[in-house]
């Protein structure tokens, strides 16, 4: 039994940042790290994983893996787990990653720690920190079933360079068209020039205090100036100012940026659940009593319609 | 078409959490249906109203008080309930085994669930149930259409919207933006009292994971709060962003 595997999160060859975060963190844990990638035309990506610590890159290419599908992916990884016996396998806690890991865990009749924000590994054992009850409680869960399985929250671990061999290994294809039981009819990418919420270094969010599309436009301008993602409170999503995929909070996305700017957001507990672990938090709110100030590193009690324009011209200086 | 909906009873999202003897205390906490599951219940009732579903059965695994969550779903319009009595310390594996065993007995055409529980949610249980029952699973849906033995589901995926087709029976998990759950009417609440709820013991299953500890995260310290003219505070905020946070400006 050896090694930690990181399952690569990619779509059409575009690697998501969480893959590098997982590789970097896995490397810190000491055991040999391998990347595992399924798809079509993905072998060319192997050097990318070597840069962040992958000693080996397991590449499996076949038409059946062109897009993520539970049946074929699970069949393939089970065959590989049986052959190579990794100590631990990490997946991204993402739309596909959590489906993959949960299905795999159940098929193997074993445990799984999902949405981990802390990882400790030793031979045959993993201890994972999870943030539960919308960030109000931390828990440590121990996995002793084999292999140790976990999904890792995006945006938590630092990406660190760690050149490694990245030797390509090509296991036999162990899945066929008959394993597929979901048909992806379409995937329409959200068209945005901005980074994704859970990958962005800076997030600027607007709430009901933006009062409408004009206020949101200010939030967007500030975001673009900072190369930031735009987010919103449920109030601005429910008002139709922003798409639902941009909601931050308990029933939206959990973000972990270096800087989170809340403009016209009161700081309801359900909103805080999605952003309070950001490294720095700034708040712009007219109400000095707004609870968002209790979690802010830098709060300004003022009208966002006046603050944001000045802020932008000052930042440009 | 028979629809089974998995509902977990969770803490109110406003709840302040306290630890007692190293465990999460539920003393004085208002308990609700997990918000995602409420959406799944609403989705099932709408399928019935459209004539697609004929019966909506809600199922919950947990302590006796989970009966309240079942009654709420019945008051919304579900037809009957199943309470699977189980220690609330059961992990995702043990819960999935218990729920799947009870669901299997119902032989449903569709199983709905929430995509994550708002308490210690792990986004595992519905996928595990699907695997035990040998059914496909589609996650985080915001719309569903059922016709010709197939479910066509729209999901909020990472970076886009995905439409997936699976054969039914299938397990389908909801995103909150799927619908706006109704409030139970007075009439619904009265009717719910007479609707049948079966209580069954959980199928035996040992946890596969072990909780080592719970802790409360350190309270975040409030930082600087400035009250002055907008131009003044904006300038200071810009300085802080440049000098302390070290943002890059495009
Ligand atoms: C089960 C459940 C789940 C939920 N999930 C989420 C979630 O995921 N995310 C989420 O955000 N919410 C969620 N909510 C809703 C949450 O409780 C709040 O209602 C919501 O976050 C409020 O949004 P807001 O702060 O934009 O609006 P408000 O609370 O109305 O706050 C608006 C703020 O703008 C300020 N303001 C007004 N004018 C100006 C101005 N000109 N300049 C500056 N400031 C101004 C006001 O002082 C006020 O503080 C959930 C609720 C429930 C019950
Ligand atoms: N004890 C339970 N009883 C009924 N349904 C449950 C239970 N636990 C989880 N579920 C279902 O599984 C979903 C996801 O739960 P989880 O995997 O814990 O995040 C929930 O939204 C419920 O629909």
Coordinates of C-alpha atoms and ligand atoms in Angstrom, one line a residue:
Chain A
X1 CA 0.0 0.0 0.0
X2 CA 1.5 3.2 -1.0
X3 CA 1.0 6.6 -2.2
X4 CA -1.7 9.3 -2.3
X5 CA -3.7 9.7 -5.5
X6 CA -5.2 13.0 -6.5
X7 CA -8.0 12.7 -9.1
X8 CA -7.7 15.5 -11.6
X9 CA -10.7 17.8 -11.9
X10 CA -10.9 18.9 -15.5
X11 CA -13.3 19.6 -18.2
X12 CA -12.3 19.4 -21.9
X13 CA -8.6 19.6 -20.8
X14 CA -9.1 22.7 -18.6
X15 CA -7.7 21.8 -15.3
X16 CA -9.4 23.3 -12.3
X17 CA -7.2 25.0 -9.7
X18 CA -8.3 22.7 -6.9
X19 CA -6.3 20.0 -8.6
X20 CA -3.1 21.9 -7.9
X21 CA -4.3 22.7 -4.4
X22 CA -4.8 18.9 -3.7
X23 CA -1.4 17.9 -5.3
X24 CA 0.4 20.6 -3.2
X25 CA -1.3 19.6 0.0
X26 CA -0.8 15.9 -0.7
X27 CA 2.9 16.4 -1.2
X28 CA 3.2 18.1 2.2
X29 CA 1.9 14.9 3.8
X30 CA 5.0 13.1 2.7
X31 CA 3.8 10.0 0.9
X32 CA 4.4 9.7 -2.8
X33 CA 1.8 11.7 -4.8
X34 CA 0.3 10.6 -8.1
X35 CA -2.2 12.4 -10.3
X36 CA -5.0 10.4 -11.9
X37 CA -6.6 11.7 -15.0
X38 CA -9.3 10.2 -17.2
X39 CA -10.5 11.7 -20.5
X40 CA -9.7 12.1 -24.2
X41 CA -6.4 13.7 -25.2
X42 CA -5.4 14.3 -21.6
X43 CA -1.9 12.8 -21.7
X44 CA -0.6 16.1 -22.8
X45 CA -1.6 17.5 -19.4
X46 CA 0.8 15.3 -17.5
X47 CA 3.7 17.9 -17.1
X48 CA 1.2 20.2 -15.4
X49 CA 0.8 17.8 -12.5
X50 CA 4.5 17.1 -12.3
X51 CA 5.1 20.8 -11.6
X52 CA 3.0 20.5 -8.4
X53 CA 4.5 17.3 -7.0
X54 CA 3.1 14.3 -9.0
X55 CA 5.8 11.6 -9.2
X56 CA 3.5 9.5 -11.3
X57 CA 0.6 10.5 -13.6
X58 CA -1.9 7.7 -14.3
X59 CA -3.5 8.5 -17.6
X60 CA -6.5 6.6 -18.9
X61 CA -7.8 7.7 -22.3
X62 CA -10.9 6.4 -24.0
X63 CA -14.1 7.7 -25.6
X64 CA -16.0 6.5 -22.7
X65 CA -14.2 9.0 -20.4
X66 CA -14.6 12.0 -22.7
X67 CA -17.0 13.6 -20.2
X68 CA -17.4 12.7 -16.6
X69 CA -19.9 9.9 -16.0
X70 CA -20.3 8.0 -12.8
X71 CA -20.6 4.5 -14.1
X72 CA -17.5 4.3 -16.3
X73 CA -15.3 6.4 -14.0
X74 CA -16.1 4.3 -10.9
X75 CA -15.5 1.1 -12.8
X76 CA -12.2 2.3 -14.0
X77 CA -10.9 3.6 -10.7
X78 CA -11.9 0.5 -8.9
X79 CA -9.9 -1.6 -11.3
X80 CA -6.9 0.7 -10.7
X81 CA -7.3 0.7 -6.9
X82 CA -7.3 -3.1 -7.0
X83 CA -4.1 -3.1 -9.1
X84 CA -2.1 -0.3 -7.6
X85 CA -3.4 -0.2 -4.0
X86 CA -3.1 3.5 -3.2
X87 CA -3.2 4.4 0.5
X88 CA -5.5 7.4 -0.1
X89 CA -7.4 8.9 -2.9
X90 CA -8.5 12.6 -3.0
X91 CA -11.2 14.1 -5.1
X92 CA -12.3 17.7 -5.5
X93 CA -15.4 18.6 -3.5
X94 CA -17.1 19.6 -6.7
X95 CA -20.2 18.7 -8.7
X96 CA -18.5 15.7 -10.3
X97 CA -16.0 15.0 -7.6
X98 CA -18.5 14.4 -4.8
X99 CA -20.6 12.2 -7.0
X100 CA -17.6 10.2 -8.0
X101 CA -16.2 9.8 -4.5
X102 CA -19.6 8.9 -2.8
X103 CA -20.5 6.4 -5.4
X104 CA -17.0 4.8 -5.2
X105 CA -17.1 4.7 -1.4
X106 CA -20.5 3.0 -1.4
X107 CA -19.4 0.5 -4.1
X108 CA -16.4 -0.4 -1.9
X109 CA -18.6 -0.4 1.3
X110 CA -16.2 2.1 2.9
X111 CA -16.1 5.4 4.6
X112 CA -15.5 8.8 3.0
X113 CA -14.8 12.3 4.4
X114 CA -16.3 15.0 2.2
X115 CA -15.6 18.7 1.9
X116 CA -12.4 18.5 4.0
X117 CA -10.5 21.6 5.0
X118 CA -7.8 19.9 6.9
X119 CA -5.9 16.6 6.1
X120 CA -3.7 14.3 8.1
X121 CA -2.6 11.0 6.7
X122 CA -0.7 8.1 8.0
X123 CA -0.5 4.5 6.8
X124 CA -4.0 3.2 6.5
X125 CA -5.5 6.1 8.3
X126 CA -6.8 9.6 7.5
X127 CA -8.0 12.3 9.8
X128 CA -10.0 15.1 8.1
X129 CA -11.2 18.4 9.4
X130 CA -14.6 19.4 8.2
X131 CA -16.5 22.7 8.7
X132 CA -20.1 21.8 9.5
X133 CA -23.3 23.6 10.6
X134 CA -22.5 26.3 8.0
X135 CA -19.1 27.0 9.5
X136 CA -20.4 27.2 13.1
X137 CA -18.6 23.9 14.1
X138 CA -15.4 22.1 13.2
X139 CA -15.2 18.4 13.4
X140 CA -12.4 15.8 12.9
X141 CA -13.4 12.6 11.3
X142 CA -11.3 9.5 11.1
X143 CA -11.2 7.2 8.1
X144 CA -9.6 3.8 8.6
X145 CA -11.2 1.9 5.7
X146 CA -9.0 1.4 2.7
X147 CA -8.2 3.2 0.6
X148 CA -8.7 6.4 2.6
X149 CA -11.1 8.5 0.6
X150 CA -11.8 12.2 0.9
X151 CA -13.1 15.1 -1.1
X152 CA -11.3 18.4 -0.6
X153 CA -12.9 21.8 -0.5
X154 CA -11.6 24.1 -3.3
X155 CA -9.8 27.3 -2.3
X156 CA -8.5 26.1 1.1
X157 CA -5.1 24.8 0.4
X158 CA -2.2 26.8 -1.1
X159 CA -0.8 25.9 -4.4
X160 CA 3.0 25.3 -4.1
X161 CA 5.5 24.5 -6.8
X162 CA 7.0 21.1 -6.2
X163 CA 8.8 19.7 -9.3
X164 CA 8.5 15.9 -9.5
X165 CA 9.1 13.2 -12.1
X166 CA 5.5 13.0 -13.4
X167 CA 6.2 9.6 -15.0
X168 CA 3.2 8.6 -17.2
X169 CA 1.6 5.3 -16.3
X170 CA -1.1 4.0 -18.6
X171 CA -3.3 1.4 -16.8
X172 CA -5.6 -0.8 -18.9
X173 CA -9.0 0.6 -19.8
X174 CA -11.5 -1.2 -17.5
X175 CA -14.8 0.5 -18.4
X176 CA -17.0 0.3 -21.5
X177 CA -20.0 2.0 -23.0
X178 CA -22.2 -0.4 -21.1
X179 CA -21.1 1.1 -17.8
X180 CA -22.6 4.5 -18.7
X181 CA -26.1 5.2 -17.3
X182 CA -26.3 8.9 -17.5
X183 CA -26.5 10.9 -20.8
X184 CA -25.2 14.4 -20.6
X185 CA -27.5 16.2 -23.1
X186 CA -25.8 19.5 -22.8
X187 CA -23.4 21.6 -20.8
X188 CA -23.6 25.3 -21.2
X189 CA -20.7 27.1 -19.6
X190 CA -21.6 30.2 -17.7
X191 CA -20.3 33.0 -19.9
X192 CA -18.2 35.2 -17.8
X193 CA -14.8 36.8 -18.2
X194 CA -14.5 36.8 -14.4
X195 CA -12.9 34.0 -12.4
X196 CA -15.1 31.4 -10.7
X197 CA -16.4 32.2 -7.2
X198 CA -14.5 29.4 -5.5
X199 CA -11.3 30.0 -7.4
X200 CA -11.0 33.8 -7.2
X201 CA -8.4 35.5 -5.0
X202 CA -10.8 38.4 -4.5
X203 CA -14.6 38.3 -4.4
X204 CA -16.8 41.4 -4.5
X205 CA -20.4 40.8 -3.4
X206 CA -23.4 43.0 -3.6
X207 CA -26.6 42.8 -1.5
X208 CA -30.0 44.4 -1.1
X209 CA -28.2 47.7 -0.4
X210 CA -27.2 47.8 -4.0
X211 CA -30.9 48.6 -4.6
X212 CA -30.9 47.4 -8.2
X213 CA -28.8 46.7 -11.3
X214 CA -27.1 50.1 -11.1
X215 CA -25.6 49.3 -7.7
X216 CA -24.7 45.8 -8.9
X217 CA -22.9 47.5 -11.9
X218 CA -20.7 49.4 -9.4
X219 CA -19.9 46.1 -7.7
X220 CA -19.0 44.6 -11.0
X221 CA -16.8 47.5 -12.0
X222 CA -14.9 47.2 -8.8
X223 CA -14.6 43.5 -9.3
X224 CA -13.2 43.9 -12.8
X225 CA -10.6 46.3 -11.6
X226 CA -9.4 43.7 -9.1
X227 CA -9.7 40.7 -11.4
X228 CA -12.3 39.5 -8.9
X229 CA -15.3 37.2 -9.0
X230 CA -18.7 38.8 -8.4
X231 CA -21.0 37.3 -5.8
X232 CA -24.2 38.2 -4.0
X233 CA -26.4 37.7 -1.0
X234 CA -29.7 35.8 -1.4
X235 CA -31.5 39.1 -1.5
X236 CA -29.8 40.3 -4.6
X237 CA -30.2 36.8 -6.2
X238 CA -33.9 36.6 -5.3
X239 CA -34.3 40.1 -6.8
X240 CA -33.0 38.8 -10.1
X241 CA -29.9 41.1 -10.1
X242 CA -27.5 38.2 -10.2
X243 CA -27.7 34.6 -11.3
X244 CA -28.3 31.9 -8.6
X245 CA -24.9 30.4 -9.2
X246 CA -23.4 33.6 -7.7
X247 CA -25.1 33.3 -4.4
X248 CA -22.7 33.2 -1.5
X249 CA -23.8 31.5 1.7
X250 CA -25.3 28.5 3.4
X251 CA -27.5 27.6 0.4
X252 CA -25.1 29.0 -2.1
X253 CA -21.3 28.8 -2.6
X254 CA -18.7 28.8 0.1
X255 CA -15.8 31.0 -0.8
X256 CA -12.3 31.3 0.7
X257 CA -10.7 34.3 -1.1
X258 CA -7.8 36.4 0.1
X259 CA -10.2 39.4 0.1
X260 CA -14.0 39.4 0.3
X261 CA -15.7 42.7 -0.1
X262 CA -19.4 42.9 1.1
X263 CA -21.2 45.9 -0.3
X264 CA -24.7 46.5 1.0
X265 CA -24.9 43.2 2.7
X266 CA -26.2 43.0 6.3
X267 CA -24.3 39.9 7.2
X268 CA -27.1 37.4 8.0
X269 CA -25.8 34.2 9.6
X270 CA -26.6 32.3 6.4
X271 CA -24.5 34.7 4.4
X272 CA -21.6 34.6 6.8
X273 CA -21.6 30.8 6.4
X274 CA -20.3 31.3 2.9
X275 CA -17.6 33.8 3.4
X276 CA -16.5 34.2 7.0
X277 CA -13.4 32.0 6.4
X278 CA -12.0 34.5 3.9
X279 CA -8.5 35.8 4.8
X280 CA -9.5 39.5 4.7
X281 CA -13.0 40.9 4.8
X282 CA -14.0 44.4 4.0
X283 CA -17.6 45.7 4.4
X284 CA -19.4 48.8 3.1
X285 CA -22.7 49.4 4.8
X286 CA -24.7 52.5 5.9
X287 CA -25.8 50.8 9.1
X288 CA -23.2 50.9 11.8
X289 CA -25.1 48.1 13.6
X290 CA -24.9 45.7 10.6
X291 CA -23.6 42.3 11.8
X292 CA -21.3 42.1 8.8
X293 CA -19.0 44.5 10.8
X294 CA -18.6 41.9 13.5
X295 CA -16.6 39.7 11.0
X296 CA -14.9 42.5 9.0
X297 CA -11.3 43.4 9.2
X298 CA -12.0 46.7 7.6
X299 CA -15.5 48.2 7.7
X300 CA -16.7 51.5 6.4
X301 CA -20.0 52.9 7.5
X302 CA -21.1 54.8 4.4
X303 CA -23.1 54.8 1.2
X304 CA -21.8 52.3 -1.3
X305 CA -22.9 54.5 -4.2
X306 CA -20.5 57.1 -3.0
X307 CA -17.7 54.9 -1.6
X308 CA -17.2 52.6 -4.6
X309 CA -16.5 55.3 -7.2
X310 CA -13.9 57.0 -4.9
X311 CA -12.5 53.7 -3.9
X312 CA -11.9 52.9 -7.6
X313 CA -10.2 56.1 -8.4
X314 CA -8.0 55.8 -5.3
X315 CA -7.0 52.3 -6.2
X316 CA -6.0 53.4 -9.7
X317 CA -3.6 56.0 -8.2
Chain B
X1 CA -45.7 7.0 -10.4
X2 CA -44.6 6.7 -6.8
X3 CA -42.2 9.2 -5.4
X4 CA -40.2 8.8 -2.2
X5 CA -38.6 11.9 -0.7
X6 CA -35.8 11.7 1.8
X7 CA -36.1 14.4 4.5
X8 CA -33.6 15.0 7.2
X9 CA -34.5 17.0 10.3
X10 CA -31.9 19.7 10.8
X11 CA -31.2 22.7 13.1
X12 CA -32.8 26.0 12.1
X13 CA -30.2 27.8 10.1
X14 CA -30.3 30.7 12.6
X15 CA -29.4 28.3 15.5
X16 CA -26.5 29.2 17.7
X17 CA -24.4 26.1 18.4
X18 CA -23.1 25.1 21.8
X19 CA -21.1 22.1 22.7
X20 CA -21.9 20.0 25.7
X21 CA -19.7 17.2 26.9
X22 CA -17.8 17.5 23.6
X23 CA -21.0 17.0 21.5
X24 CA -23.3 19.4 19.7
X25 CA -26.1 20.2 22.0
X26 CA -29.7 20.4 20.6
X27 CA -31.2 21.8 23.8
X28 CA -33.5 24.7 22.9
X29 CA -32.8 24.4 19.2
X30 CA -35.7 24.9 16.7
X31 CA -35.7 21.9 14.3
X32 CA -36.7 22.2 10.7
X33 CA -36.7 20.1 7.5
X34 CA -33.4 20.5 5.8
X35 CA -34.0 23.5 3.4
X36 CA -32.9 21.4 0.3
X37 CA -35.2 18.6 1.3
X38 CA -38.1 21.0 1.7
X39 CA -37.5 21.9 -2.0
X40 CA -37.5 18.2 -2.9
X41 CA -40.8 17.8 -1.1
X42 CA -42.2 20.7 -3.0
X43 CA -40.9 19.3 -6.2
X44 CA -42.6 16.0 -5.5
X45 CA -45.9 17.6 -4.7
X46 CA -45.7 19.7 -7.9
X47 CA -45.1 16.4 -9.9
X48 CA -48.3 15.1 -8.3
X49 CA -50.2 18.2 -9.1
X50 CA -49.1 17.9 -12.7
X51 CA -50.4 14.3 -12.8
X52 CA -46.9 12.9 -13.2
X53 CA -46.7 11.4 -9.7
X54 CA -49.6 9.5 -8.0
X55 CA -48.2 9.2 -4.5
X56 CA -45.6 11.1 -2.5
X57 CA -44.0 9.2 0.4
X58 CA -41.6 11.0 2.8
X59 CA -39.0 9.1 4.7
X60 CA -36.7 10.3 7.5
X61 CA -34.1 8.5 9.5
X62 CA -33.4 9.7 13.0
X63 CA -34.8 10.0 16.5
X64 CA -38.5 10.0 17.3
X65 CA -38.7 13.8 17.0
X66 CA -37.9 13.5 13.3
X67 CA -41.6 12.7 13.2
X68 CA -42.1 16.5 13.2
X69 CA -40.2 16.9 10.0
X70 CA -42.4 14.1 8.4
X71 CA -45.6 15.8 9.7
X72 CA -44.5 19.1 8.1
X73 CA -44.0 17.5 4.8
X74 CA -47.4 15.8 5.1
X75 CA -48.9 19.2 5.9
X76 CA -47.3 20.5 2.7
X77 CA -49.1 17.8 0.8
X78 CA -47.2 14.5 0.9
X79 CA -49.4 11.5 1.3
X80 CA -47.7 9.3 3.8
X81 CA -44.6 9.0 5.9
X82 CA -42.0 6.5 7.1
X83 CA -39.9 7.1 10.1
X84 CA -36.8 5.0 10.3
X85 CA -35.7 5.1 13.9
X86 CA -31.9 5.3 14.1
X87 CA -29.3 6.7 16.4
X88 CA -28.5 10.2 15.1
X89 CA -24.8 9.3 15.4
X90 CA -25.2 7.1 12.3
X91 CA -22.8 8.2 9.6
X92 CA -23.5 8.7 5.9
X93 CA -22.9 5.0 5.2
X94 CA -25.2 3.7 8.0
X95 CA -27.9 6.2 7.1
X96 CA -27.8 5.3 3.5
X97 CA -28.1 1.6 4.3
X98 CA -31.1 2.2 6.5
X99 CA -32.8 4.6 4.1
X100 CA -32.2 2.4 1.1
X101 CA -33.6 -0.7 2.8
X102 CA -36.8 1.1 3.7
X103 CA -37.0 2.7 0.2
X104 CA -36.5 -0.6 -1.5
X105 CA -39.6 -1.9 0.2
X106 CA -41.6 0.9 -1.4
X107 CA -40.3 0.1 -4.9
X108 CA -40.6 3.7 -6.0
X109 CA -40.4 5.1 -9.5
X110 CA -38.4 8.1 -8.3
X111 CA -36.4 9.0 -5.2
X112 CA -35.9 12.7 -4.4
X113 CA -33.5 14.1 -1.8
X114 CA -31.6 17.3 -1.0
X115 CA -28.1 17.5 -2.4
X116 CA -26.6 18.3 1.0
X117 CA -27.9 18.5 4.5
X118 CA -27.5 22.0 6.1
X119 CA -26.1 20.5 9.4
X120 CA -23.2 18.1 9.2
X121 CA -24.1 17.5 5.6
X122 CA -21.7 15.6 3.5
X123 CA -23.4 15.4 0.1
X124 CA -23.1 11.6 0.3
X125 CA -26.3 10.0 1.3
X126 CA -28.3 10.2 -1.9
X127 CA -25.4 9.0 -4.0
X128 CA -24.9 6.1 -1.6
X129 CA -28.6 5.3 -1.7
X130 CA -28.5 5.2 -5.5
X131 CA -25.6 2.8 -5.5
X132 CA -27.2 0.5 -3.0
X133 CA -30.4 0.4 -5.0
X134 CA -28.5 0.2 -8.3
X135 CA -30.1 3.4 -9.6
X136 CA -28.6 6.3 -11.5
X137 CA -28.2 9.6 -9.5
X138 CA -28.4 13.2 -10.7
X139 CA -27.3 15.9 -8.4
X140 CA -28.0 19.6 -7.7
X141 CA -31.1 19.9 -9.9
X142 CA -33.0 23.1 -10.6
X143 CA -35.6 21.5 -13.0
X144 CA -36.9 18.1 -13.9
X145 CA -39.1 16.6 -16.6
X146 CA -40.3 13.1 -16.6
X147 CA -41.6 11.4 -19.7
X148 CA -41.2 8.1 -21.5
X149 CA -39.5 6.4 -18.7
X150 CA -36.8 9.0 -18.5
X151 CA -36.0 11.9 -16.3
X152 CA -34.4 15.0 -17.9
X153 CA -32.7 17.0 -15.2
X154 CA -31.1 20.5 -15.3
X155 CA -28.3 20.8 -12.8
X156 CA -26.2 23.6 -11.5
X157 CA -22.7 22.2 -12.2
X158 CA -19.4 23.9 -11.6
X159 CA -19.0 26.6 -14.2
X160 CA -22.2 26.0 -16.0
X161 CA -25.6 24.3 -16.5
X162 CA -25.8 20.7 -17.3
X163 CA -28.7 18.8 -18.7
X164 CA -28.6 15.0 -17.9
X165 CA -31.0 12.3 -18.9
X166 CA -31.4 9.1 -16.9
X167 CA -33.8 6.2 -16.9
X168 CA -36.3 6.1 -14.0
X169 CA -36.3 4.8 -11.4
X170 CA -33.5 7.2 -10.4
X171 CA -32.4 9.2 -7.4
X172 CA -32.4 12.9 -7.9
X173 CA -31.1 15.5 -5.5
X174 CA -32.2 19.1 -5.4
X175 CA -30.7 22.5 -5.4
X176 CA -32.6 25.2 -3.5
X177 CA -33.3 27.3 -6.7
X178 CA -35.5 24.5 -8.1
X179 CA -38.6 25.9 -6.5
X180 CA -40.1 27.9 -3.7
X181 CA -41.5 25.6 -1.1
X182 CA -45.1 26.3 0.0
X183 CA -46.0 26.9 3.6
X184 CA -48.4 24.3 5.0
X185 CA -51.9 25.6 5.1
X186 CA -54.1 25.3 8.2
X187 CA -56.1 22.7 6.3
X188 CA -52.9 20.9 5.4
X189 CA -51.8 20.8 9.0
X190 CA -55.1 19.3 10.1
X191 CA -55.1 16.8 7.3
X192 CA -51.4 15.8 8.1
X193 CA -52.5 14.6 11.5
X194 CA -54.6 11.8 9.9
X195 CA -52.1 10.8 7.3
X196 CA -50.4 7.4 7.9
X197 CA -46.8 7.3 9.2
X198 CA -45.1 3.9 9.6
X199 CA -42.3 3.5 12.1
X200 CA -39.6 1.0 11.3
X201 CA -36.3 0.1 12.9
X202 CA -33.2 0.9 10.9
X203 CA -31.5 -1.9 9.1
X204 CA -28.4 -2.8 11.1
X205 CA -25.2 -1.1 9.7
X206 CA -22.0 -0.1 11.5
X207 CA -20.5 3.3 10.9
X208 CA -17.5 3.4 8.5
X209 CA -16.2 6.6 9.9
X210 CA -15.4 7.9 13.4
X211 CA -15.9 11.4 14.8
X212 CA -12.9 12.3 16.8
X213 CA -13.9 15.7 18.0
X214 CA -16.1 18.7 17.7
X215 CA -14.9 22.2 18.3
X216 CA -16.1 25.7 17.9
X217 CA -14.0 27.8 15.5
X218 CA -12.3 30.8 17.1
X219 CA -14.6 33.8 17.0
X220 CA -13.6 36.2 14.4
X221 CA -12.4 39.5 15.9
X222 CA -14.1 42.6 14.5
X223 CA -11.4 44.9 13.0
X224 CA -11.4 48.5 12.1
X225 CA -14.8 50.3 11.6
X226 CA -14.7 53.8 10.2
X227 CA -17.5 56.4 10.3
X228 CA -16.7 59.5 8.3
X229 CA -17.5 61.1 4.9
X230 CA -17.7 58.6 2.1
X231 CA -14.7 60.0 0.3
X232 CA -12.6 59.9 3.4
X233 CA -13.4 56.3 4.3
X234 CA -13.1 55.2 0.7
X235 CA -9.6 56.6 0.5
X236 CA -8.6 54.8 3.7
X237 CA -10.2 51.6 2.5
X238 CA -8.1 51.9 -0.7
X239 CA -4.9 52.3 1.3
X240 CA -5.7 49.3 3.4
X241 CA -6.4 47.2 0.3
X242 CA -3.2 48.3 -1.3
X243 CA -0.9 48.1 1.8
X244 CA -2.3 45.4 4.0
X245 CA -4.2 43.1 1.6
X246 CA -1.8 43.9 -1.3
X247 CA -4.4 43.7 -4.0
X248 CA -3.4 43.9 -7.6
X249 CA -5.2 46.6 -9.5
X250 CA -5.8 46.1 -13.3
Ligands
LIG1 C1 -32.7 28.5 5.0 C2 -32.1 29.8 4.6 C3 -31.0 29.8 3.8 C4 -30.4 31.0 3.4 N1 -29.3 31.0 2.6 C5 -28.7 32.2 2.3 C6 -27.5 32.2 1.5 O1 -27.0 31.2 1.0 N2 -26.9 33.4 1.2 C7 -27.4 34.6 1.6 O2 -26.8 35.6 1.4 N3 -28.6 34.6 2.3 C8 -29.2 33.4 2.7 N4 -30.4 33.5 3.4 C9 -31.0 34.8 3.6 C10 -30.5 35.6 4.7 O3 -31.1 35.2 5.9 C11 -30.7 37.1 4.5 O4 -32.1 37.3 4.3 C12 -29.9 37.7 3.3 O5 -28.6 37.3 3.4 C13 -30.0 39.2 3.3 O6 -29.4 39.7 2.2 P1 -28.8 41.2 2.2 O7 -27.8 41.3 3.3 O8 -28.4 41.6 0.9 O9 -30.1 42.1 2.6 P2 -30.5 42.9 3.9 O10 -30.4 42.0 5.1 O11 -31.7 43.6 3.6 O12 -29.3 43.9 4.0 C14 -29.1 45.0 3.2 C15 -28.0 45.8 3.8 O13 -27.6 46.9 2.9 C16 -27.4 48.1 3.7 N5 -27.5 49.2 2.8 C17 -28.7 49.8 2.4 N6 -28.4 50.8 1.6 C18 -27.1 50.9 1.5 C19 -26.2 51.8 0.8 N7 -26.7 52.8 0.0 N8 -24.9 51.6 0.9 C20 -24.4 50.6 1.7 N9 -25.2 49.8 2.4 C21 -26.5 49.9 2.3 C22 -28.3 48.0 4.8 O14 -27.9 48.7 5.9 C23 -28.4 46.5 5.1 O15 -27.4 46.1 6.1 C24 -31.0 32.3 3.8 C25 -32.1 32.2 4.6 C26 -32.6 31.0 5.0 C27 -33.8 31.1 5.9
LIG2 N1 -31.3 10.9 8.4 C1 -31.8 11.2 7.1 N2 -33.1 11.0 6.8 C2 -33.6 11.2 5.6 N3 -32.9 11.7 4.6 C3 -31.6 11.9 4.8 C4 -31.0 11.7 6.1 N4 -29.7 12.0 6.0 C5 -29.5 12.5 4.7 N5 -30.6 12.4 4.0 C6 -30.9 12.9 2.6 O1 -29.6 13.0 2.0 C7 -29.4 14.4 1.6 C8 -28.0 14.7 1.7 O2 -27.5 14.5 3.0 P1 -25.9 14.5 3.3 O3 -25.3 13.4 2.5 O4 -25.9 14.1 4.8 O5 -25.4 15.8 3.0 C9 -30.3 15.2 2.5 O6 -30.7 16.4 1.9 C10 -31.5 14.2 2.6 O7 -32.4 14.3 1.5

